[in-house]
Short mmCIF file of C-alpha atoms and ligand atoms in Angstrom, two decimals:
data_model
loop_
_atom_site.label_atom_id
_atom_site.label_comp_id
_atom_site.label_asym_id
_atom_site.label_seq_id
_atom_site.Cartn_x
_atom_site.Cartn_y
_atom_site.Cartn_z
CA UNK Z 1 39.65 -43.23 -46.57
CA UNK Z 2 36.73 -44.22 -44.17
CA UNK Z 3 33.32 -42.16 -44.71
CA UNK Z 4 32.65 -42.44 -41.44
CA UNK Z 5 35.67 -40.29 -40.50
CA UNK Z 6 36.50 -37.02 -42.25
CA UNK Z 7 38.40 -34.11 -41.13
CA UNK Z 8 35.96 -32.62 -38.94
CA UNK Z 9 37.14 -34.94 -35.83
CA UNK Z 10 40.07 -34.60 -33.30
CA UNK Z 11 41.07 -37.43 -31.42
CA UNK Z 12 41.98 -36.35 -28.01
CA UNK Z 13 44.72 -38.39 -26.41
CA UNK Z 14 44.70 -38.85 -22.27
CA UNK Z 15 48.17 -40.83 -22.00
CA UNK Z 16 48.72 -41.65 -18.16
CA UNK Z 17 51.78 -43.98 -16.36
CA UNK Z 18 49.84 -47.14 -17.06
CA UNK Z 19 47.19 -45.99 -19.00
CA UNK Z 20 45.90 -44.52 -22.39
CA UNK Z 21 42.43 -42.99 -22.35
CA UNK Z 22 40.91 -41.92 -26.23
CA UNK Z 23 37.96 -40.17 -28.05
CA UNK Z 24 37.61 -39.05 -31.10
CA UNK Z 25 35.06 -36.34 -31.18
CA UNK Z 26 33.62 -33.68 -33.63
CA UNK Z 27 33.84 -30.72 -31.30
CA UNK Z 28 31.39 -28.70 -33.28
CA UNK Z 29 28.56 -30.85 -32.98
CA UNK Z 30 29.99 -32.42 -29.91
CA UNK Z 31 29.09 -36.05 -30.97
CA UNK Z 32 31.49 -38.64 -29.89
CA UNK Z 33 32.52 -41.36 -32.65
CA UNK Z 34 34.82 -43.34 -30.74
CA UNK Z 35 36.34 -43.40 -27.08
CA UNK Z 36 38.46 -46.34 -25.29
CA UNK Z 37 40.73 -46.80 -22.12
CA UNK Z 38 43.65 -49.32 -22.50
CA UNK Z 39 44.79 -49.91 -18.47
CA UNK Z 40 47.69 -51.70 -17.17
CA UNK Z 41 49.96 -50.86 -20.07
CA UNK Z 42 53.33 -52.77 -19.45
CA UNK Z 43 51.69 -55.34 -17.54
CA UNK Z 44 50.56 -58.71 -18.56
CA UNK Z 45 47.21 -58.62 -17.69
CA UNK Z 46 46.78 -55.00 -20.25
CA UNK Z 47 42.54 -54.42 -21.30
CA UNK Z 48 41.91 -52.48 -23.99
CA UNK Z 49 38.18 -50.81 -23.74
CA UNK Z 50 37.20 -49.82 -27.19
CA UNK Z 51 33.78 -48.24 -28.25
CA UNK Z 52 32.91 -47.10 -31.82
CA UNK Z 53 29.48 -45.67 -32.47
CA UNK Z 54 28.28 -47.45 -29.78
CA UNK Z 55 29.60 -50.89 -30.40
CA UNK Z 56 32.48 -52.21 -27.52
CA UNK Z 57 34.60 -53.94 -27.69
CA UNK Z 58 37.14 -55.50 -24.77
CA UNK Z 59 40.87 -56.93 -25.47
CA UNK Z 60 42.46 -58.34 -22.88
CA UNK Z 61 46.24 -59.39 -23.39
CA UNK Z 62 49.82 -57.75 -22.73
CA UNK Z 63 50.74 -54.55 -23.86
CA UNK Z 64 54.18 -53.97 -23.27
CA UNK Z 65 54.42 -49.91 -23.79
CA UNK Z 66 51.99 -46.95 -25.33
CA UNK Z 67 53.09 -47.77 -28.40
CA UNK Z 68 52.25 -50.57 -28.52
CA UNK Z 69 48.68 -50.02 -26.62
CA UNK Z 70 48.22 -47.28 -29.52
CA UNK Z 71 49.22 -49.61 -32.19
CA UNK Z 72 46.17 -51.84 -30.90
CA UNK Z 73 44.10 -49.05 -30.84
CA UNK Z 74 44.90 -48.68 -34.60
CA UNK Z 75 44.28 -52.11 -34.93
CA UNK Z 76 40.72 -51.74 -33.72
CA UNK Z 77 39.68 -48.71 -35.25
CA UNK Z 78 40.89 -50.54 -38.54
CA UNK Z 79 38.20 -53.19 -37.60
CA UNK Z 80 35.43 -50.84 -37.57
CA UNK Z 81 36.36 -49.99 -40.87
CA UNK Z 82 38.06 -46.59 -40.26
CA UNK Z 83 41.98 -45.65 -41.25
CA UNK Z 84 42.70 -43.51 -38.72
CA UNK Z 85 46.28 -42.48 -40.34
CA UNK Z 86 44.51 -42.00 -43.37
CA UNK Z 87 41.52 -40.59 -42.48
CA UNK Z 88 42.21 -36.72 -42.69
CA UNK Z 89 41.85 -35.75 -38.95
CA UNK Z 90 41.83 -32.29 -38.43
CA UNK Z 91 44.13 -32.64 -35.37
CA UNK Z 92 45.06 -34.81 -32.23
CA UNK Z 93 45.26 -32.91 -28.43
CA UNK Z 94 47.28 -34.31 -26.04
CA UNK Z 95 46.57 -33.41 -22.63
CA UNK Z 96 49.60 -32.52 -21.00
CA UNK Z 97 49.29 -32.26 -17.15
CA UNK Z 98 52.45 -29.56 -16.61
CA UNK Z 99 53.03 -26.65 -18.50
CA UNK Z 100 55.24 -25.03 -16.04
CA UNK Z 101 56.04 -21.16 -16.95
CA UNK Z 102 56.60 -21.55 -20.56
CA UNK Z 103 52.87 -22.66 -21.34
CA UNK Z 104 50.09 -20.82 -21.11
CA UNK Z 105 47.62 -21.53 -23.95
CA UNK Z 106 47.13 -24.36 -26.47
CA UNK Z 107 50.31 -25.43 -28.56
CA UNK Z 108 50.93 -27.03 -31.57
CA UNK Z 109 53.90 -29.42 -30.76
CA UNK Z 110 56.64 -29.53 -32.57
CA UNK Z 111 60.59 -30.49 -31.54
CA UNK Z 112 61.04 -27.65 -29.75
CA UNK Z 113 57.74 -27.43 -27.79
CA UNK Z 114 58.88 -31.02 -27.06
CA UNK Z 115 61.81 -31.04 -26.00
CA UNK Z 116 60.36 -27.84 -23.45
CA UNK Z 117 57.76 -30.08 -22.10
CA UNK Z 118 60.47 -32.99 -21.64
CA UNK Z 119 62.78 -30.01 -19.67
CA UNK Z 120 59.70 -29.04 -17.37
CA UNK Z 121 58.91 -32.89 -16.82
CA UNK Z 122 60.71 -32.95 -13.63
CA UNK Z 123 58.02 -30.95 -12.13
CA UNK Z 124 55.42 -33.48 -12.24
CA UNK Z 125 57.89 -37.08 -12.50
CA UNK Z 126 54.17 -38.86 -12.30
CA UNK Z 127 52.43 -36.92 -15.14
CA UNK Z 128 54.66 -35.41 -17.73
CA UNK Z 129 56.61 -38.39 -18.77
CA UNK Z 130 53.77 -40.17 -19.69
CA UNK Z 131 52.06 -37.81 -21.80
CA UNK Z 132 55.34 -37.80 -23.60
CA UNK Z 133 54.94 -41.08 -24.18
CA UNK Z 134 52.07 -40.64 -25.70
CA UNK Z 135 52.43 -37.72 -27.89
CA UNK Z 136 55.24 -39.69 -29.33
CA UNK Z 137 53.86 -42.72 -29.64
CA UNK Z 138 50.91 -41.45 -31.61
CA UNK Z 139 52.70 -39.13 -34.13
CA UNK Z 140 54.75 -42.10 -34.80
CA UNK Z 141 51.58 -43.51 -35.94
CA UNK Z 142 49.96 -40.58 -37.38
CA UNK Z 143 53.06 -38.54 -38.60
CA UNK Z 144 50.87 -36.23 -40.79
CA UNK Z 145 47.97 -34.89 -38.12
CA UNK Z 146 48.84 -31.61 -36.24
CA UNK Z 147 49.27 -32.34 -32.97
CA UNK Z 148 48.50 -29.99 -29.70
CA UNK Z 149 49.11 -30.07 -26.45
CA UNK Z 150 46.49 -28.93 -23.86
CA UNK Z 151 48.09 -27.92 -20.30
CA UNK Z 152 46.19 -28.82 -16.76
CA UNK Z 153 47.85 -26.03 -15.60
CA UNK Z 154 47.33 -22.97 -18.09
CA UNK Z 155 44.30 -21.72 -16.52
CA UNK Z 156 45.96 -20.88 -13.36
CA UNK Z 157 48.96 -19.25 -14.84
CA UNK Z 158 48.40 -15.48 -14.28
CA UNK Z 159 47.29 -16.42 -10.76
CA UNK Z 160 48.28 -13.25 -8.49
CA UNK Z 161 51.55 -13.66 -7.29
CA UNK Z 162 50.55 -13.57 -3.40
CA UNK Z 163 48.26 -16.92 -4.23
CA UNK Z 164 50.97 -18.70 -5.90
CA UNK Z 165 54.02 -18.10 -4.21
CA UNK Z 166 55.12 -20.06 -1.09
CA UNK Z 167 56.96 -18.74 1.76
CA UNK Z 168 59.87 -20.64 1.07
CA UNK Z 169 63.69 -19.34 0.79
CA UNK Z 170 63.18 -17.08 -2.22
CA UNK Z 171 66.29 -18.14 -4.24
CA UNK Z 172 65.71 -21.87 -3.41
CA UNK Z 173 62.15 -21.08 -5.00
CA UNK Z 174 63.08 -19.72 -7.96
CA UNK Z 175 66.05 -21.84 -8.40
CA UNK Z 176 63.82 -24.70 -8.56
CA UNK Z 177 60.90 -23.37 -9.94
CA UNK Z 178 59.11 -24.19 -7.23
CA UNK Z 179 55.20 -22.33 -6.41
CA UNK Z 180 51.25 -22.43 -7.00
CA UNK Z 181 51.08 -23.73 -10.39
CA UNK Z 182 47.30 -25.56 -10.36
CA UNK Z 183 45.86 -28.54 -12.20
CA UNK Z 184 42.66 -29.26 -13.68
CA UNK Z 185 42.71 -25.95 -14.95
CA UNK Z 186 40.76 -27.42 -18.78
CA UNK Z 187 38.09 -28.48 -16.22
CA UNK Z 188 37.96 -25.37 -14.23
CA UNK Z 189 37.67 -22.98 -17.73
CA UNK Z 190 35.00 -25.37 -19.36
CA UNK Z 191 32.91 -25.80 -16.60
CA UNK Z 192 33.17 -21.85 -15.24
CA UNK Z 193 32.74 -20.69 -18.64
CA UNK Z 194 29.65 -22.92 -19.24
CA UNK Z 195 27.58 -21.72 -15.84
CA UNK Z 196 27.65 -18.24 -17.62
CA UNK Z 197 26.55 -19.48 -21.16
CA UNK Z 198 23.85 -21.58 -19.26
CA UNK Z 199 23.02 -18.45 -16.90
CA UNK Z 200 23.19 -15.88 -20.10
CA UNK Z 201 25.48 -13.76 -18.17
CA UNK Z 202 28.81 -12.52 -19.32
CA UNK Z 203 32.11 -14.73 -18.12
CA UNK Z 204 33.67 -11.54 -17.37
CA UNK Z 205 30.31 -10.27 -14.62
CA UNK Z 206 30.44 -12.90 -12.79
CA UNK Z 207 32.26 -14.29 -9.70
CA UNK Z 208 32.32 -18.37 -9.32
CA UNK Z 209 33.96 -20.96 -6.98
CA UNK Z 210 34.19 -24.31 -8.83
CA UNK Z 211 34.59 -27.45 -7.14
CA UNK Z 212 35.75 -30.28 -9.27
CA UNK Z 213 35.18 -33.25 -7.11
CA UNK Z 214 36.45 -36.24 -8.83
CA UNK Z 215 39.27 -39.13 -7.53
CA UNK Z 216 41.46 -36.45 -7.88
CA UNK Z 217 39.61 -32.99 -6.15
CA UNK Z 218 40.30 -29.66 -6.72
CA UNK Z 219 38.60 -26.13 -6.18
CA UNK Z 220 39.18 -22.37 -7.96
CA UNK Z 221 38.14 -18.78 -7.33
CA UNK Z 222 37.35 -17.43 -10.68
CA UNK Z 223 36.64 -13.48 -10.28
CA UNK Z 224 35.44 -12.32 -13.70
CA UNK Z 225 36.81 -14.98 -15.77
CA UNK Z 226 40.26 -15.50 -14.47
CA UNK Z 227 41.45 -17.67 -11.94
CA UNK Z 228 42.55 -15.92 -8.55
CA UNK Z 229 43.00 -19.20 -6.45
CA UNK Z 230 42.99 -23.20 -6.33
CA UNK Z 231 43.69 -25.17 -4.45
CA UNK Z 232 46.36 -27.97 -6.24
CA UNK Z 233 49.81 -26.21 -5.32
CA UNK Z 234 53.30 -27.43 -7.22
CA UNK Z 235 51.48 -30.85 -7.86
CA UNK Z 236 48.50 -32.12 -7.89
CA UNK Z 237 49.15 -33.42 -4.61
CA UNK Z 238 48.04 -29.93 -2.56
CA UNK Z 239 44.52 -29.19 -1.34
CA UNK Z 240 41.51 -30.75 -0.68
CA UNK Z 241 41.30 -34.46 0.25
CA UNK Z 242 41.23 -37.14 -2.49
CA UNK Z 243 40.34 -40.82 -3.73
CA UNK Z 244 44.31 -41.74 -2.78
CA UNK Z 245 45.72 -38.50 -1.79
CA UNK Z 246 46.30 -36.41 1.52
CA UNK Z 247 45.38 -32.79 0.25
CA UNK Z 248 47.08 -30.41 2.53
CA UNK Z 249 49.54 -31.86 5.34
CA UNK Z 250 51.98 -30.57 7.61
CA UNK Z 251 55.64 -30.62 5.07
CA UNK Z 252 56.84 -31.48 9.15
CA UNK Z 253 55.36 -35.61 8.42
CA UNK Z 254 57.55 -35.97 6.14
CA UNK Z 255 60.54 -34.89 8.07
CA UNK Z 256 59.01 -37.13 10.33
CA UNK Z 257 58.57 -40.72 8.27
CA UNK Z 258 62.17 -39.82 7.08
CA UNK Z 259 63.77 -39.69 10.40
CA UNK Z 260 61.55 -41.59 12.66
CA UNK Z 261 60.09 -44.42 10.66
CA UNK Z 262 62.95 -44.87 8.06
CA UNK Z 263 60.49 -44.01 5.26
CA UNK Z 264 62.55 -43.22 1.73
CA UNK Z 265 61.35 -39.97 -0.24
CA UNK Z 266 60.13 -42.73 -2.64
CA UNK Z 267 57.90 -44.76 0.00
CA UNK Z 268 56.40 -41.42 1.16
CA UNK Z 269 55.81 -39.96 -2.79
CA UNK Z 270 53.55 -42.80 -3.06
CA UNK Z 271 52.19 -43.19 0.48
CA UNK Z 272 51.05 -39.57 0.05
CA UNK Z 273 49.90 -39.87 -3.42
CA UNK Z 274 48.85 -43.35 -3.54
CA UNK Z 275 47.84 -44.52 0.02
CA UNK Z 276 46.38 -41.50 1.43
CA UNK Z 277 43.04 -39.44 1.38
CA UNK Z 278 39.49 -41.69 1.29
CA UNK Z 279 41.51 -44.65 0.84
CA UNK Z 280 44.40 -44.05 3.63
CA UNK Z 281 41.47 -43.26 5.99
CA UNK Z 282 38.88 -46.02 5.35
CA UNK Z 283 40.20 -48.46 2.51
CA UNK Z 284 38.16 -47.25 -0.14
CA UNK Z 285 39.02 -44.47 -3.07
CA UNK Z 286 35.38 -45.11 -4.86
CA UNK Z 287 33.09 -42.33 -3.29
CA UNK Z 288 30.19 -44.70 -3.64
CA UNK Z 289 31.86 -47.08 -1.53
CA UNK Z 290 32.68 -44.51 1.19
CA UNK Z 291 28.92 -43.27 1.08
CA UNK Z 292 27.40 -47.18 1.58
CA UNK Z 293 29.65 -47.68 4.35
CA UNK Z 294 28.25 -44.17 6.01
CA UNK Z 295 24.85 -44.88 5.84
CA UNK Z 296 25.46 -48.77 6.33
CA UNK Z 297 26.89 -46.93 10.29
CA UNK Z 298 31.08 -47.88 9.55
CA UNK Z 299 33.18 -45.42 11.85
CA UNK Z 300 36.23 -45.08 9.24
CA UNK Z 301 34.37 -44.05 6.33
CA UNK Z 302 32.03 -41.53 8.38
CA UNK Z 303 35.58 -40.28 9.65
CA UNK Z 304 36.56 -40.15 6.15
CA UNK Z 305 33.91 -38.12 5.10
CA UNK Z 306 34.10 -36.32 7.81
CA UNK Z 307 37.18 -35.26 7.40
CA UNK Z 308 36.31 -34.76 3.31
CA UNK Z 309 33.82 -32.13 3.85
CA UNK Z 310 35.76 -30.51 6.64
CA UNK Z 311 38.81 -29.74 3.93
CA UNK Z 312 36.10 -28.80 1.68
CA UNK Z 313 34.06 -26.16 3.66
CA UNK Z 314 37.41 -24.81 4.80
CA UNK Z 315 38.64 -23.97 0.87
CA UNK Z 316 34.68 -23.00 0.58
CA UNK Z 317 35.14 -20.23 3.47
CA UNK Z 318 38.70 -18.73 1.81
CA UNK Z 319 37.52 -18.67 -1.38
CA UNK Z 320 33.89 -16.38 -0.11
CA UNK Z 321 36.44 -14.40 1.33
CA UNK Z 322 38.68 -14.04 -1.73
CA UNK Z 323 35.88 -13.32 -3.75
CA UNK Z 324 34.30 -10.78 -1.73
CA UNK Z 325 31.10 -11.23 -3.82
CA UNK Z 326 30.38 -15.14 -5.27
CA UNK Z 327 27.37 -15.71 -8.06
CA UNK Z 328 27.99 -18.75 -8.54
CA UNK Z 329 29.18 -22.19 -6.77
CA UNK Z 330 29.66 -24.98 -9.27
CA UNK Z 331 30.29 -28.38 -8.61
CA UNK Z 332 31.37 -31.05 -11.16
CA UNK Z 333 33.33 -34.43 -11.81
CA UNK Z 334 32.34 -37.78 -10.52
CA UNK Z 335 31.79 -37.30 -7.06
CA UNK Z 336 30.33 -33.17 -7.67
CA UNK Z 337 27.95 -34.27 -10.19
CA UNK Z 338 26.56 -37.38 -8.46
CA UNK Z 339 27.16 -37.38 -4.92
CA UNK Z 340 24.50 -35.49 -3.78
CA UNK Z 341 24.69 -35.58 0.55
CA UNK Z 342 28.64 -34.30 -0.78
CA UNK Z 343 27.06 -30.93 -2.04
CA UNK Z 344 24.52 -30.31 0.45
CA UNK Z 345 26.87 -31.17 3.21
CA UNK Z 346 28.99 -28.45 1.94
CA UNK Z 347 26.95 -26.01 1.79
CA UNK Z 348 25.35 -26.49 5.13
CA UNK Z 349 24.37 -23.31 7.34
CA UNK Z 350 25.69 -20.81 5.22
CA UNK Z 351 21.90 -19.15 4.46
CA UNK Z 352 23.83 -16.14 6.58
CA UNK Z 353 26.28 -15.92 3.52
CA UNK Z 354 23.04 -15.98 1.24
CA UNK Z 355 23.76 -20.02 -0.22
CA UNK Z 356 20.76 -21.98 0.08
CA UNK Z 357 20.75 -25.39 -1.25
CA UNK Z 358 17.00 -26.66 -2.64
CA UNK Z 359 17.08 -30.29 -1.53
CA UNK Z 360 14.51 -31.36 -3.56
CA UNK Z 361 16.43 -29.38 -6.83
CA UNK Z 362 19.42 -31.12 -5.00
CA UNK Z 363 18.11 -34.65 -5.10
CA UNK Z 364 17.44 -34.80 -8.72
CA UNK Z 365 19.68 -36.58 -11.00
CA UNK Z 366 20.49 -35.27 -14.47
CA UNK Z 367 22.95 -35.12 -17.31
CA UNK Z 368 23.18 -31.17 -17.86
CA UNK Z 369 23.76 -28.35 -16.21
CA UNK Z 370 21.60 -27.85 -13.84
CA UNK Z 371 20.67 -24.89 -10.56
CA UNK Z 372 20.05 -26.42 -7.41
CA UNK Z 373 19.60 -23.65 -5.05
CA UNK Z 374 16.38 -22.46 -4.08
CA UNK Z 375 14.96 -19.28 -5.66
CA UNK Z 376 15.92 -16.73 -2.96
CA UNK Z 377 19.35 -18.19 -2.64
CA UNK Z 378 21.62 -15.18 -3.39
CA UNK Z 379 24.45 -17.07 -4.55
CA UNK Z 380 23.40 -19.61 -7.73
CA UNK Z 381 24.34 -22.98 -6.90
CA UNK Z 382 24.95 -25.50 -10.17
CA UNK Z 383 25.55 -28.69 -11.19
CA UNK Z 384 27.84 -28.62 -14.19
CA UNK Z 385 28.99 -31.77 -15.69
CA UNK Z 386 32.65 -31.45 -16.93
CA UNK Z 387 33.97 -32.36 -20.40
CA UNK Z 388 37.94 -32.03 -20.56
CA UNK Z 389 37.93 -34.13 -23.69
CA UNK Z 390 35.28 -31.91 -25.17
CA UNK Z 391 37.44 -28.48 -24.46
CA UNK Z 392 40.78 -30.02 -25.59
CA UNK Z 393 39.13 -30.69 -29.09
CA UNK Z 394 37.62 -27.37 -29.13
CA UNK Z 395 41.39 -26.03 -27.97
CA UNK Z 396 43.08 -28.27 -30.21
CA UNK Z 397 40.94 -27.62 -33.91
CA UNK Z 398 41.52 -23.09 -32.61
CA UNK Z 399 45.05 -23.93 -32.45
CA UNK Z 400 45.42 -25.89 -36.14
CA UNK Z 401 43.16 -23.41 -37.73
CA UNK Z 402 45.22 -19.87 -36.40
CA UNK Z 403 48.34 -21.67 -38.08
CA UNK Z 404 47.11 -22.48 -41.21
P1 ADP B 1 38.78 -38.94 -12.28
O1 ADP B 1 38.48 -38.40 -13.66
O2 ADP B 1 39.51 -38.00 -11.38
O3 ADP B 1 39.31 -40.34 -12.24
P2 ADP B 1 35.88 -38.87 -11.93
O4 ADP B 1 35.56 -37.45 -12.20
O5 ADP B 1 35.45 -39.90 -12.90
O6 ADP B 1 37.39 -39.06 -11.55
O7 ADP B 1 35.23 -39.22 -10.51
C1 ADP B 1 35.40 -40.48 -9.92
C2 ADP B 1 34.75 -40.46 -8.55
O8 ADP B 1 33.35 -40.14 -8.70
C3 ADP B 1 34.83 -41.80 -7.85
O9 ADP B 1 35.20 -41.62 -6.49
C4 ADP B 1 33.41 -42.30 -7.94
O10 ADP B 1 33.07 -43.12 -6.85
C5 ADP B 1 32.63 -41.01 -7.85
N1 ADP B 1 31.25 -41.21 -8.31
C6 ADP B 1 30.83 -41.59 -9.54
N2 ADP B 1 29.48 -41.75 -9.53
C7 ADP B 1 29.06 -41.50 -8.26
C8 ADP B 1 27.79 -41.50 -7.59
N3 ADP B 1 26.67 -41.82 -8.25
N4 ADP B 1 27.75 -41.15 -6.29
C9 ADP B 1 28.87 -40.85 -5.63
N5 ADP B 1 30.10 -40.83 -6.18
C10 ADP B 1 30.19 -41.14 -7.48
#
């Protein structure tokens, strides 16, 4: 065994349809040894990005499946030295996008808690499958490690029944398990629960809307530590506008592309998902694309944004309401953590609900968490980068230690 790995790290697995994102980190003193992406698994043209204390590497070549991506990975950790099979991890997390009703907290996997995941996959046919993959691909290659799954949608699993039901036929509903379930719910809990450590206050005083702004978007109402709202519905597909999806749209459209332009469910699944939001609108997903092309004077991508911050403020309004009282207003992920005009924008005009954004506090850039309101704003406004990988370690190392 390696040294330089020992059985105070958990590597956290991010296994996606094409894609296999990796760290291993020591969530204790939060230092990250090693993280990689391998992209355009099952393709020809496959790149493995790998980075081990700070030296990358980049492998370019075909990957036919995850197991064979992970293998590689394997392969490259071996070249730094480290035997990651033999190394004495304390435990992989998976992060598993759809927990459905039977998953509400952390879970060590074994057959059965695999073979419930695999029964729920058909709730999210883009997500599940894939992390399946990848759980099973990796504790084919590291057979003795505890592994533990980490669900997107845990966080929002006691939401009140009036937020996630939908007015649908009640039997079809619950025949198909169909309502609110919400996704980036590891996001929503770390980030939430690190404004109050950062603020000293207690999770449980304090009332927060957190807007996690990154390709994919999402928002939550968190009244005292639990979630009340968020936006993200059945899939992730619900909700505010995204890098390549529509948010919120009239279910009529699809009727609509069905019967009147011949459109399959399949061609809409992935015009919807795929085609849609920032890049159905003006061609680009990157937000720093769209925000060039604003101030370069381009009509699409002002409509674009336009239409971005117009979702946005809507969810903004609900959620004040919800709330009753809000502390806090937390943005984070790519787009909440860098795009600044995206956060004052916003927030615009609502000094009458007491939320005053300090544009010079606004304009500064910085890794950590940050306030950016001015000093008589009521509500706290913060900047709050996210760290899913971080909390699934943290999630994952609870989870091994309670069983043992
Ligand atoms: P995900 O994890 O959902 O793929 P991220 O949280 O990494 O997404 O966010 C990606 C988004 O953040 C992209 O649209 C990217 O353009 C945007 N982004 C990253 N940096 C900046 C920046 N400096 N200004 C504006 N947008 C940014």
């Amino acid at each position: 065994m390696s040294d330089s790995v020992s059985d105070d790290l958990v590597l956290v697995v991010n296994a996606g349809s094409s894609s296999l994102k990796y760290q291993v980190l020591n969530p204790a003193t939060e230092a990250v040894i090693a993280d990689g992406l391998a992209e355009q698994i099952g393709e020809s043209s496959s790149r493995i990005r790998h980075d081990y204390r700070g030296n990358e590497v980049l492998v370019e070549g075909t990957l036919v499946d995850h197991n064979a991506a992970i293998a590689k990975v394997m392969e490259l950790f071996e070249a730094d030295g480290v035997d990651l099979a033999g190394s004495g991890l304390a435990a992989v997390g998976h992060r598993v996008v759809h927990g459905g009703r039977s998953f509400f907290a952390p879970t060590l996997i074994d057959a059965t808690v695999r073979s419930e995941i695999e029964r729920i996959s058909p709730l999210a046919p883009l997500h599940n499958p894939a992390n399946l993959v990848g759980i099973d691909a990796v504790s084919a290659l590291l057979p003795d490690v505890p592994a533990v799954a980490v669900f997107d949608t845990a966080f929002f699993h006691d939401l009140p029944d009036a937020a996630a039901t939908y007015a649908l036929d009640a039997e079809v509903a619950k025949q198909y398990a169909i309502r609110r379930y919400g996704f980036h719910g590891t996001s929503h809990e770390y980030v939430s629960r690190k404004v109050a450590e950062t603020l000293g206050r207690d999770y449980g005083d304090i009332n927060q809307i957190v807007l996690h702004l990154g390709n994919g978007a999402s928002m939550s109402a968190v009244a005292g530590g639990k979630a009340i709202d968020t936006t993200m519905g059945m899939t992730p597909l619900e909700g505010l506008v995204m890098g390549t999806r529509t948010g919120d749209i009239d279910a009529g459209i699809v009727f609509q592309l069905a019967r009147v332009a011949g459109m399959s469910i399949d061609d809409i699944d992935v015009l919807f998902n795929k085609n849609s939001g920032l890049k159905g609108l003006c061609g680009e997903n990157d937000f720093r694309a769209v925000l060039e092309r604003v101030d370069a004077g381009d009509d699409s991508a002002r409509l674009a944004y336009d239409v971005y911050l117009h979702r946005l403020r809507r969810y903004i309004g609900a959620y004040l309401i919800e709330l009753g009282r809000v502390d806090v207003i937390v943005f984070t992920a790519g787009v909440g953590e860098n795009a600044s005009p995206v956060r004052a924008d916003s927030l615009a005009g609502l000094e009458n609900f007491g939320i005053e954004v300090d544009a010079e506090r606004n304009a500064v850039r910085g890794k950590g968490p940050r306030v950016i309101s001015t000093d008589t704003s009521a509500v706290t406004i913060m900047v709050v980068p996210t760290n899913e990988e971080l909390a699934i370690a943290r999630q994952a190392i609870e989870v091994v230690a309670a069983t043992e």
